[in-house]
Amino acid sequence: MFRISHFQLYCILLLLVGPVAFLETPNILIIHLGCNAWLAAIGAIVPGILLAAMFQYIIKKSSQPFPLLLEEHLGKILGKILGFLYILAFLLASSFTLRLFVDFIVTNVLPQTPISVFIGVLLLVGFVAIKSGLENLARCCELVVILGLPFAFLIFLAAIIENWNPGNLLPFARMDLTSFSLGLSSCSYVLGKMLPVLSLAFFCPRQKKIRQVMLLVIFSYVALMLATTLATLMTLDTTMSNIATFPTFSTIRLLHIADFIQNIDIVFIGIWILGVFGSVSIPWFMACYTTQQLFALKDYRFLAAPSSLIIGVFSILMSKNIMELLAVSMHIIPLLYSFAFILLPFLLFLLTLFKAYPESETLAEPEAKAESSA
């Protein structure tokens, strides 16, 4: 059976929601809300807490980990159909993250390098991580968060102090309800990617603490989005932020600390690549694990090789260039993620509201069942 600690679960969930949003969400918020984009980042706390409560309730009412809990609550046929759809959703999430990483590197760092090189390298690293098992993948995520999260907060705190200009945040709260709703949804739908907690929670001790872990992830995510958005607005203002393809990276590239610490963007890219490794590998693992559970296979690791080909092809076919990818990111990905990671779990949550608790079950029994299924 898999065994991970609560801190490792925190690191895994944070890498699911953090690295991609770290790069693109501030830009989307500024497009919708201008100088008030940071208000939507704060507002994401509310839907995040609701999502955490929803996932926790589903875990509490389930005796088996995802995807088997789909069959438990929906029946075998419908559960397997939805499980197969989730395999595609996880593969799509990995493919999109991989393609965003590749286009960012090609556009801003190594423009002469073929995208196939970056795709191949990251897929190779992810393949090795998945073959090594969930425990080793969790340790890698733990190391990435320990190194990357403090650096991210420090670098954007330095950007805010260096470019302190509160005037770029004015006029305050001058926005319409539609714009705020779009900004809030753009910042909040990402938190639905915590859905793998429906599986991972069964591999942690003391499931009652899972909600605290999710809340810590949400507050970390909101704090990161708030710091990133404020730093971007103060450094570039709304006009330059709308022009830049990746204003977060432009903010870091312009940062000079005390006129002698420069080229911080090099360190940022190195740390961010580690985060992208987690963002690609974890949904990839979930696709393999879900396939194993649905088809009652002995192991999931041999699925890493064929699924890597699917992810690679998906990432190449996803768009022709960076502009198409940004359009997909703004208009298509939010809808797909919201449907798969928020709407369907919400319908499952409504169903479990009317499902009676088995009186004989305790929190220890789901862990035993998870052990037999793993």
GROMACS .gro file of C-alpha atoms in nm:
model
  374
    1MET     CA    1   0.000   0.000   0.000
    2PHE     CA    2   0.111   0.356  -0.066
    3ARG     CA    3   0.201   0.564   0.239
    4ILE     CA    4   0.249   0.940   0.233
    5SER     CA    5   0.259   1.197   0.511
    6HIS     CA    6   0.029   1.495   0.547
    7PHE     CA    7   0.311   1.729   0.451
    8GLN     CA    8   0.380   1.528   0.138
    9LEU     CA    9   0.010   1.548   0.053
   10TYR     CA   10   0.029   1.925   0.100
   11CYS     CA   11   0.327   1.943  -0.136
   12ILE     CA   12   0.156   1.728  -0.400
   13LEU     CA   13  -0.164   1.933  -0.395
   14LEU     CA   14   0.025   2.262  -0.401
   15LEU     CA   15   0.222   2.153  -0.707
   16LEU     CA   16  -0.104   2.059  -0.876
   17VAL     CA   17  -0.249   2.409  -0.838
   18GLY     CA   18   0.054   2.636  -0.805
   19PRO     CA   19   0.315   2.635  -1.084
   20VAL     CA   20   0.087   2.684  -1.387
   21ALA     CA   21  -0.136   2.938  -1.212
   22PHE     CA   22   0.178   3.114  -1.087
   23LEU     CA   23   0.270   3.190  -1.448
   24GLU     CA   24  -0.062   3.260  -1.620
   25THR     CA   25  -0.333   3.347  -1.365
   26PRO     CA   26  -0.209   3.701  -1.275
   27ASN     CA   27  -0.221   3.790  -1.644
   28ILE     CA   28  -0.580   3.666  -1.676
   29LEU     CA   29  -0.684   3.849  -1.359
   30ILE     CA   30  -0.534   4.176  -1.484
   31ILE     CA   31  -0.709   4.137  -1.821
   32HIS     CA   32  -1.046   4.102  -1.647
   33LEU     CA   33  -1.002   4.342  -1.355
   34GLY     CA   34  -0.710   4.571  -1.428
   35CYS     CA   35  -0.567   4.732  -1.116
   36ASN     CA   36  -0.817   4.547  -0.895
   37ALA     CA   37  -0.698   4.202  -1.001
   38TRP     CA   38  -0.557   4.134  -0.655
   39LEU     CA   39  -0.908   4.148  -0.506
   40ALA     CA   40  -1.007   3.838  -0.704
   41ALA     CA   41  -0.700   3.658  -0.570
   42ILE     CA   42  -0.820   3.724  -0.214
   43GLY     CA   43  -1.176   3.629  -0.305
   44ALA     CA   44  -1.063   3.283  -0.419
   45ILE     CA   45  -1.047   3.186  -0.050
   46VAL     CA   46  -1.425   3.142  -0.036
   47PRO     CA   47  -1.473   2.896  -0.326
   48GLY     CA   48  -1.153   2.723  -0.216
   49ILE     CA   49  -1.290   2.656   0.132
   50LEU     CA   50  -1.615   2.527  -0.020
   51LEU     CA   51  -1.421   2.293  -0.249
   52ALA     CA   52  -1.219   2.162   0.045
   53ALA     CA   53  -1.537   2.095   0.241
   54MET     CA   54  -1.689   1.917  -0.059
   55PHE     CA   55  -1.388   1.691  -0.112
   56GLN     CA   56  -1.367   1.616   0.260
   57TYR     CA   57  -1.733   1.516   0.272
   58ILE     CA   58  -1.694   1.283  -0.026
   59ILE     CA   59  -1.393   1.121   0.141
   60LYS     CA   60  -1.587   1.081   0.464
   61LYS     CA   61  -1.879   0.911   0.290
   62SER     CA   62  -1.657   0.679   0.084
   63SER     CA   63  -1.494   0.351   0.185
   64GLN     CA   64  -1.266   0.326  -0.119
   65PRO     CA   65  -1.031   0.570  -0.293
   66PHE     CA   66  -1.097   0.737  -0.625
   67PRO     CA   67  -1.183   0.601  -0.883
   68LEU     CA   68  -1.343   0.308  -0.699
   69LEU     CA   69  -1.560   0.547  -0.501
   70LEU     CA   70  -1.730   0.636  -0.830
   71GLU     CA   71  -1.851   0.277  -0.861
   72GLU     CA   72  -1.941   0.276  -0.492
   73HIS     CA   73  -2.175   0.574  -0.524
   74LEU     CA   74  -2.285   0.561  -0.890
   75GLY     CA   75  -2.288   0.194  -0.973
   76LYS     CA   76  -2.041  -0.015  -1.167
   77ILE     CA   77  -2.132   0.089  -1.522
   78LEU     CA   78  -2.162   0.465  -1.470
   79GLY     CA   79  -1.864   0.460  -1.235
   80LYS     CA   80  -1.642   0.296  -1.496
   81ILE     CA   81  -1.760   0.536  -1.767
   82LEU     CA   82  -1.676   0.838  -1.552
   83GLY     CA   83  -1.349   0.676  -1.448
   84PHE     CA   84  -1.249   0.642  -1.813
   85LEU     CA   85  -1.337   1.008  -1.871
   86TYR     CA   86  -1.117   1.103  -1.578
   87ILE     CA   87  -0.826   0.914  -1.733
   88LEU     CA   88  -0.859   1.143  -2.034
   89ALA     CA   89  -0.895   1.447  -1.808
   90PHE     CA   90  -0.573   1.366  -1.621
   91LEU     CA   91  -0.386   1.305  -1.946
   92LEU     CA   92  -0.518   1.636  -2.080
   93ALA     CA   93  -0.402   1.818  -1.765
   94SER     CA   94  -0.051   1.677  -1.802
   95SER     CA   95  -0.044   1.756  -2.175
   96PHE     CA   96  -0.155   2.115  -2.126
   97THR     CA   97   0.099   2.180  -1.851
   98LEU     CA   98   0.372   2.024  -2.062
   99ARG     CA   99   0.284   2.236  -2.365
  100LEU     CA  100   0.264   2.556  -2.161
  101PHE     CA  101   0.607   2.482  -2.018
  102VAL     CA  102   0.751   2.414  -2.364
  103ASP     CA  103   0.605   2.728  -2.522
  104PHE     CA  104   0.724   2.941  -2.231
  105ILE     CA  105   1.080   2.808  -2.259
  106VAL     CA  106   1.087   2.840  -2.638
  107THR     CA  107   0.944   3.192  -2.628
  108ASN     CA  108   1.151   3.336  -2.344
  109VAL     CA  109   1.462   3.125  -2.288
  110LEU     CA  110   1.578   2.900  -2.575
  111PRO     CA  111   1.397   3.010  -2.891
  112GLN     CA  112   1.611   2.805  -3.130
  113THR     CA  113   1.551   2.468  -2.964
  114PRO     CA  114   1.285   2.234  -3.113
  115ILE     CA  115   0.989   2.175  -2.883
  116SER     CA  116   1.031   1.800  -2.921
  117VAL     CA  117   1.354   1.821  -2.720
  118PHE     CA  118   1.183   1.979  -2.417
  119ILE     CA  119   0.885   1.746  -2.442
  120GLY     CA  120   1.110   1.442  -2.456
  121VAL     CA  121   1.325   1.550  -2.161
  122LEU     CA  122   1.035   1.629  -1.928
  123LEU     CA  123   0.850   1.311  -2.026
  124LEU     CA  124   1.163   1.109  -1.953
  125VAL     CA  125   1.195   1.263  -1.606
  126GLY     CA  126   0.825   1.209  -1.535
  127PHE     CA  127   0.846   0.851  -1.660
  128VAL     CA  128   1.130   0.774  -1.420
  129ALA     CA  129   0.939   0.935  -1.131
  130ILE     CA  130   0.623   0.733  -1.195
  131LYS     CA  131   0.815   0.410  -1.237
  132SER     CA  132   0.983   0.472  -0.901
  133GLY     CA  133   0.646   0.480  -0.720
  134LEU     CA  134   0.420   0.729  -0.544
  135GLU     CA  135   0.635   0.745  -0.231
  136ASN     CA  136   0.941   0.858  -0.425
  137LEU     CA  137   0.733   1.100  -0.630
  138ALA     CA  138   0.598   1.246  -0.304
  139ARG     CA  139   0.952   1.291  -0.172
  140CYS     CA  140   1.047   1.477  -0.490
  141CYS     CA  141   0.743   1.703  -0.452
  142GLU     CA  142   0.839   1.765  -0.091
  143LEU     CA  143   1.185   1.880  -0.195
  144VAL     CA  144   1.048   2.103  -0.473
  145VAL     CA  145   0.809   2.284  -0.238
  146ILE     CA  146   1.071   2.328   0.034
  147LEU     CA  147   1.307   2.488  -0.217
  148GLY     CA  148   1.061   2.671  -0.439
  149LEU     CA  149   0.784   2.814  -0.222
  150PRO     CA  150   1.001   3.032   0.007
  151PHE     CA  151   1.198   3.154  -0.294
  152ALA     CA  152   0.877   3.248  -0.478
  153PHE     CA  153   0.748   3.453  -0.185
  154LEU     CA  154   1.085   3.618  -0.129
  155ILE     CA  155   1.129   3.717  -0.491
  156PHE     CA  156   0.785   3.876  -0.518
  157LEU     CA  157   0.817   4.047  -0.183
  158ALA     CA  158   1.143   4.194  -0.313
  159ALA     CA  159   0.965   4.302  -0.633
  160ILE     CA  160   0.690   4.476  -0.434
  161ILE     CA  161   0.943   4.657  -0.213
  162GLU     CA  162   1.171   4.749  -0.504
  163ASN     CA  163   0.886   4.883  -0.720
  164TRP     CA  164   0.661   5.017  -0.445
  165ASN     CA  165   0.397   5.219  -0.627
  166PRO     CA  166   0.051   5.197  -0.468
  167GLY     CA  167  -0.081   5.433  -0.734
  168ASN     CA  168  -0.084   5.142  -0.978
  169LEU     CA  169  -0.357   4.983  -0.764
  170LEU     CA  170  -0.593   5.278  -0.806
  171PRO     CA  171  -0.882   5.338  -0.855
  172PHE     CA  172  -0.977   5.092  -0.584
  173ALA     CA  173  -1.275   4.857  -0.635
  174ARG     CA  174  -1.393   5.030  -0.952
  175MET     CA  175  -1.522   4.726  -1.140
  176ASP     CA  176  -1.848   4.567  -1.247
  177LEU     CA  177  -1.988   4.241  -1.116
  178THR     CA  178  -1.932   4.056  -1.443
  179SER     CA  179  -1.561   4.137  -1.452
  180PHE     CA  180  -1.514   4.039  -1.089
  181SER     CA  181  -1.701   3.712  -1.145
  182LEU     CA  182  -1.480   3.629  -1.443
  183GLY     CA  183  -1.167   3.712  -1.247
  184LEU     CA  184  -1.279   3.515  -0.943
  185SER     CA  185  -1.368   3.211  -1.151
  186SER     CA  186  -1.035   3.233  -1.337
  187CYS     CA  187  -0.851   3.222  -1.006
  188SER     CA  188  -1.074   2.962  -0.841
  189TYR     CA  189  -1.125   2.688  -1.101
  190VAL     CA  190  -0.758   2.590  -1.063
  191LEU     CA  191  -0.831   2.469  -0.709
  192GLY     CA  192  -1.046   2.194  -0.858
  193LYS     CA  193  -0.722   2.024  -0.956
  194MET     CA  194  -0.700   1.913  -0.593
  195LEU     CA  195  -0.936   1.630  -0.693
  196PRO     CA  196  -0.658   1.365  -0.660
  197VAL     CA  197  -0.700   1.412  -0.285
  198LEU     CA  198  -0.995   1.173  -0.324
  199SER     CA  199  -0.734   0.904  -0.386
  200LEU     CA  200  -0.436   1.032  -0.190
  201ALA     CA  201  -0.632   1.088   0.132
  202PHE     CA  202  -0.669   0.712   0.172
  203PHE     CA  203  -0.290   0.676   0.175
  204CYS     CA  204  -0.246   0.921   0.464
  205PRO     CA  205  -0.282   0.854   0.837
  206ARG     CA  206  -0.563   1.025   1.030
  207GLN     CA  207  -0.799   1.124   0.751
  208LYS     CA  208  -0.966   1.379   0.977
  209LYS     CA  209  -0.668   1.608   0.913
  210ILE     CA  210  -0.708   1.601   0.535
  211ARG     CA  211  -0.931   1.907   0.539
  212GLN     CA  212  -0.666   2.103   0.728
  213VAL     CA  213  -0.413   2.006   0.462
  214MET     CA  214  -0.644   2.125   0.185
  215LEU     CA  215  -0.709   2.453   0.365
  216LEU     CA  216  -0.335   2.508   0.401
  217VAL     CA  217  -0.296   2.447   0.027
  218ILE     CA  218  -0.573   2.698  -0.046
  219PHE     CA  219  -0.424   2.970   0.173
  220SER     CA  220  -0.078   2.909   0.026
  221TYR     CA  221  -0.221   2.932  -0.325
  222VAL     CA  222  -0.414   3.252  -0.249
  223ALA     CA  223  -0.109   3.410  -0.085
  224LEU     CA  224   0.104   3.318  -0.386
  225MET     CA  225  -0.148   3.459  -0.635
  226LEU     CA  226  -0.188   3.776  -0.426
  227ALA     CA  227   0.188   3.836  -0.404
  228THR     CA  228   0.237   3.763  -0.774
  229THR     CA  229  -0.047   3.989  -0.886
  230LEU     CA  230   0.058   4.278  -0.661
  231ALA     CA  231   0.420   4.253  -0.775
  232THR     CA  232   0.315   4.245  -1.141
  233LEU     CA  233   0.086   4.546  -1.106
  234MET     CA  234   0.342   4.755  -0.920
  235THR     CA  235   0.621   4.668  -1.161
  236LEU     CA  236   0.444   4.681  -1.498
  237ASP     CA  237   0.105   4.850  -1.432
  238THR     CA  238  -0.205   4.731  -1.618
  239THR     CA  239  -0.104   4.854  -1.965
  240MET     CA  240   0.231   4.675  -1.978
  241SER     CA  241   0.084   4.366  -1.811
  242ASN     CA  242  -0.175   4.335  -2.087
  243ILE     CA  243   0.094   4.365  -2.354
  244ALA     CA  244   0.332   4.106  -2.205
  245THR     CA  245   0.271   3.739  -2.288
  246PHE     CA  246   0.392   3.628  -1.944
  247PRO     CA  247   0.390   3.938  -1.720
  248THR     CA  248   0.495   3.733  -1.418
  249PHE     CA  249   0.822   3.644  -1.588
  250SER     CA  250   0.866   4.003  -1.710
  251THR     CA  251   0.833   4.121  -1.350
  252ILE     CA  252   1.107   3.887  -1.235
  253ARG     CA  253   1.331   3.975  -1.529
  254LEU     CA  254   1.309   4.346  -1.439
  255LEU     CA  255   1.390   4.288  -1.073
  256HIS     CA  256   1.723   4.424  -0.949
  257ILE     CA  257   1.799   4.407  -0.579
  258ALA     CA  258   2.027   4.684  -0.450
  259ASP     CA  259   2.155   4.743  -0.806
  260PHE     CA  260   2.395   4.450  -0.794
  261ILE     CA  261   2.179   4.134  -0.766
  262GLN     CA  262   2.053   4.076  -1.120
  263ASN     CA  263   1.948   3.794  -1.353
  264ILE     CA  264   1.721   3.643  -1.089
  265ASP     CA  265   1.511   3.507  -1.375
  266ILE     CA  266   1.768   3.230  -1.424
  267VAL     CA  267   1.706   3.100  -1.073
  268PHE     CA  268   1.332   3.144  -1.118
  269ILE     CA  269   1.331   2.931  -1.433
  270GLY     CA  270   1.522   2.655  -1.258
  271ILE     CA  271   1.281   2.648  -0.964
  272TRP     CA  272   0.976   2.675  -1.188
  273ILE     CA  273   1.087   2.381  -1.401
  274LEU     CA  274   1.095   2.171  -1.084
  275GLY     CA  275   0.738   2.279  -1.011
  276VAL     CA  276   0.628   2.194  -1.364
  277PHE     CA  277   0.778   1.848  -1.317
  278GLY     CA  278   0.530   1.797  -1.032
  279SER     CA  279   0.239   1.949  -1.226
  280VAL     CA  280   0.300   1.709  -1.514
  281SER     CA  281   0.387   1.396  -1.315
  282ILE     CA  282   0.103   1.397  -1.061
  283PRO     CA  283  -0.191   1.397  -1.308
  284TRP     CA  284   0.009   1.148  -1.512
  285PHE     CA  285   0.035   0.922  -1.208
  286MET     CA  286  -0.338   0.964  -1.147
  287ALA     CA  287  -0.414   0.858  -1.506
  288CYS     CA  288  -0.204   0.543  -1.461
  289TYR     CA  289  -0.345   0.468  -1.116
  290THR     CA  290  -0.704   0.523  -1.231
  291THR     CA  291  -0.649   0.287  -1.524
  292GLN     CA  292  -0.508   0.023  -1.290
  293GLN     CA  293  -0.805   0.045  -1.055
  294LEU     CA  294  -1.071   0.048  -1.327
  295PHE     CA  295  -0.933  -0.257  -1.507
  296ALA     CA  296  -0.813  -0.442  -1.194
  297LEU     CA  297  -0.451  -0.452  -1.309
  298LYS     CA  298  -0.174  -0.572  -1.080
  299ASP     CA  299   0.037  -0.259  -1.114
  300TYR     CA  300   0.020   0.085  -1.271
  301ARG     CA  301   0.387   0.142  -1.344
  302PHE     CA  302   0.399  -0.034  -1.679
  303LEU     CA  303   0.136   0.214  -1.800
  304ALA     CA  304   0.384   0.502  -1.771
  305ALA     CA  305   0.546   0.421  -2.107
  306PRO     CA  306   0.236   0.405  -2.333
  307SER     CA  307   0.071   0.698  -2.156
  308SER     CA  308   0.383   0.910  -2.212
  309LEU     CA  309   0.326   0.878  -2.587
  310ILE     CA  310  -0.033   0.996  -2.546
  311ILE     CA  311   0.073   1.296  -2.338
  312GLY     CA  312   0.346   1.387  -2.585
  313VAL     CA  313   0.114   1.370  -2.886
  314PHE     CA  314  -0.162   1.561  -2.704
  315SER     CA  315   0.080   1.838  -2.610
  316ILE     CA  316   0.203   1.876  -2.968
  317LEU     CA  317  -0.145   1.876  -3.123
  318MET     CA  318  -0.292   2.111  -2.862
  319SER     CA  319  -0.198   2.429  -3.050
  320LYS     CA  320   0.012   2.557  -3.337
  321ASN     CA  321   0.177   2.844  -3.149
  322ILE     CA  322   0.184   3.033  -2.823
  323MET     CA  323  -0.108   3.259  -2.914
  324GLU     CA  324  -0.337   2.964  -2.980
  325LEU     CA  325  -0.225   2.805  -2.656
  326LEU     CA  326  -0.307   3.121  -2.459
  327ALA     CA  327  -0.652   3.125  -2.619
  328VAL     CA  328  -0.701   2.762  -2.519
  329SER     CA  329  -0.580   2.847  -2.169
  330MET     CA  330  -0.828   3.133  -2.129
  331HIS     CA  331  -1.140   2.988  -2.291
  332ILE     CA  332  -1.127   2.608  -2.316
  333ILE     CA  333  -0.918   2.476  -2.028
  334PRO     CA  334  -1.125   2.657  -1.759
  335LEU     CA  335  -1.443   2.498  -1.894
  336LEU     CA  336  -1.294   2.149  -1.913
  337TYR     CA  337  -1.135   2.170  -1.569
  338SER     CA  338  -1.450   2.316  -1.414
  339PHE     CA  339  -1.660   2.034  -1.560
  340ALA     CA  340  -1.428   1.747  -1.469
  341PHE     CA  341  -1.281   1.868  -1.139
  342ILE     CA  342  -1.563   2.079  -0.991
  343LEU     CA  343  -1.905   2.010  -1.148
  344LEU     CA  344  -1.887   1.629  -1.152
  345PRO     CA  345  -1.751   1.611  -0.794
  346PHE     CA  346  -2.027   1.853  -0.691
  347LEU     CA  347  -2.291   1.620  -0.837
  348LEU     CA  348  -2.126   1.332  -0.653
  349PHE     CA  349  -2.131   1.542  -0.336
  350LEU     CA  350  -2.506   1.600  -0.376
  351LEU     CA  351  -2.555   1.228  -0.415
  352THR     CA  352  -2.356   1.147  -0.101
  353LEU     CA  353  -2.566   1.394   0.098
  354PHE     CA  354  -2.850   1.143   0.078
  355LYS     CA  355  -2.633   0.835   0.137
  356ALA     CA  356  -2.653   0.691   0.489
  357TYR     CA  357  -2.333   0.623   0.684
  358PRO     CA  358  -2.262   0.252   0.734
  359GLU     CA  359  -2.266   0.226   1.112
  360SER     CA  360  -2.004  -0.048   1.118
  361GLU     CA  361  -1.741   0.149   0.928
  362THR     CA  362  -1.469   0.356   1.090
  363LEU     CA  363  -1.204   0.579   0.945
  364ALA     CA  364  -0.953   0.296   0.974
  365GLU     CA  365  -1.151   0.062   0.747
  366PRO     CA  366  -1.122   0.272   0.430
  367GLU     CA  367  -0.744   0.259   0.472
  368ALA     CA  368  -0.756  -0.120   0.486
  369LYS     CA  369  -0.970  -0.129   0.173
  370ALA     CA  370  -0.736   0.110  -0.001
  371GLU     CA  371  -0.449  -0.125   0.085
  372SER     CA  372  -0.623  -0.420  -0.079
  373SER     CA  373  -0.711  -0.215  -0.388
  374ALA     CA  374  -0.355  -0.078  -0.423
   0.00000   0.00000   0.00000
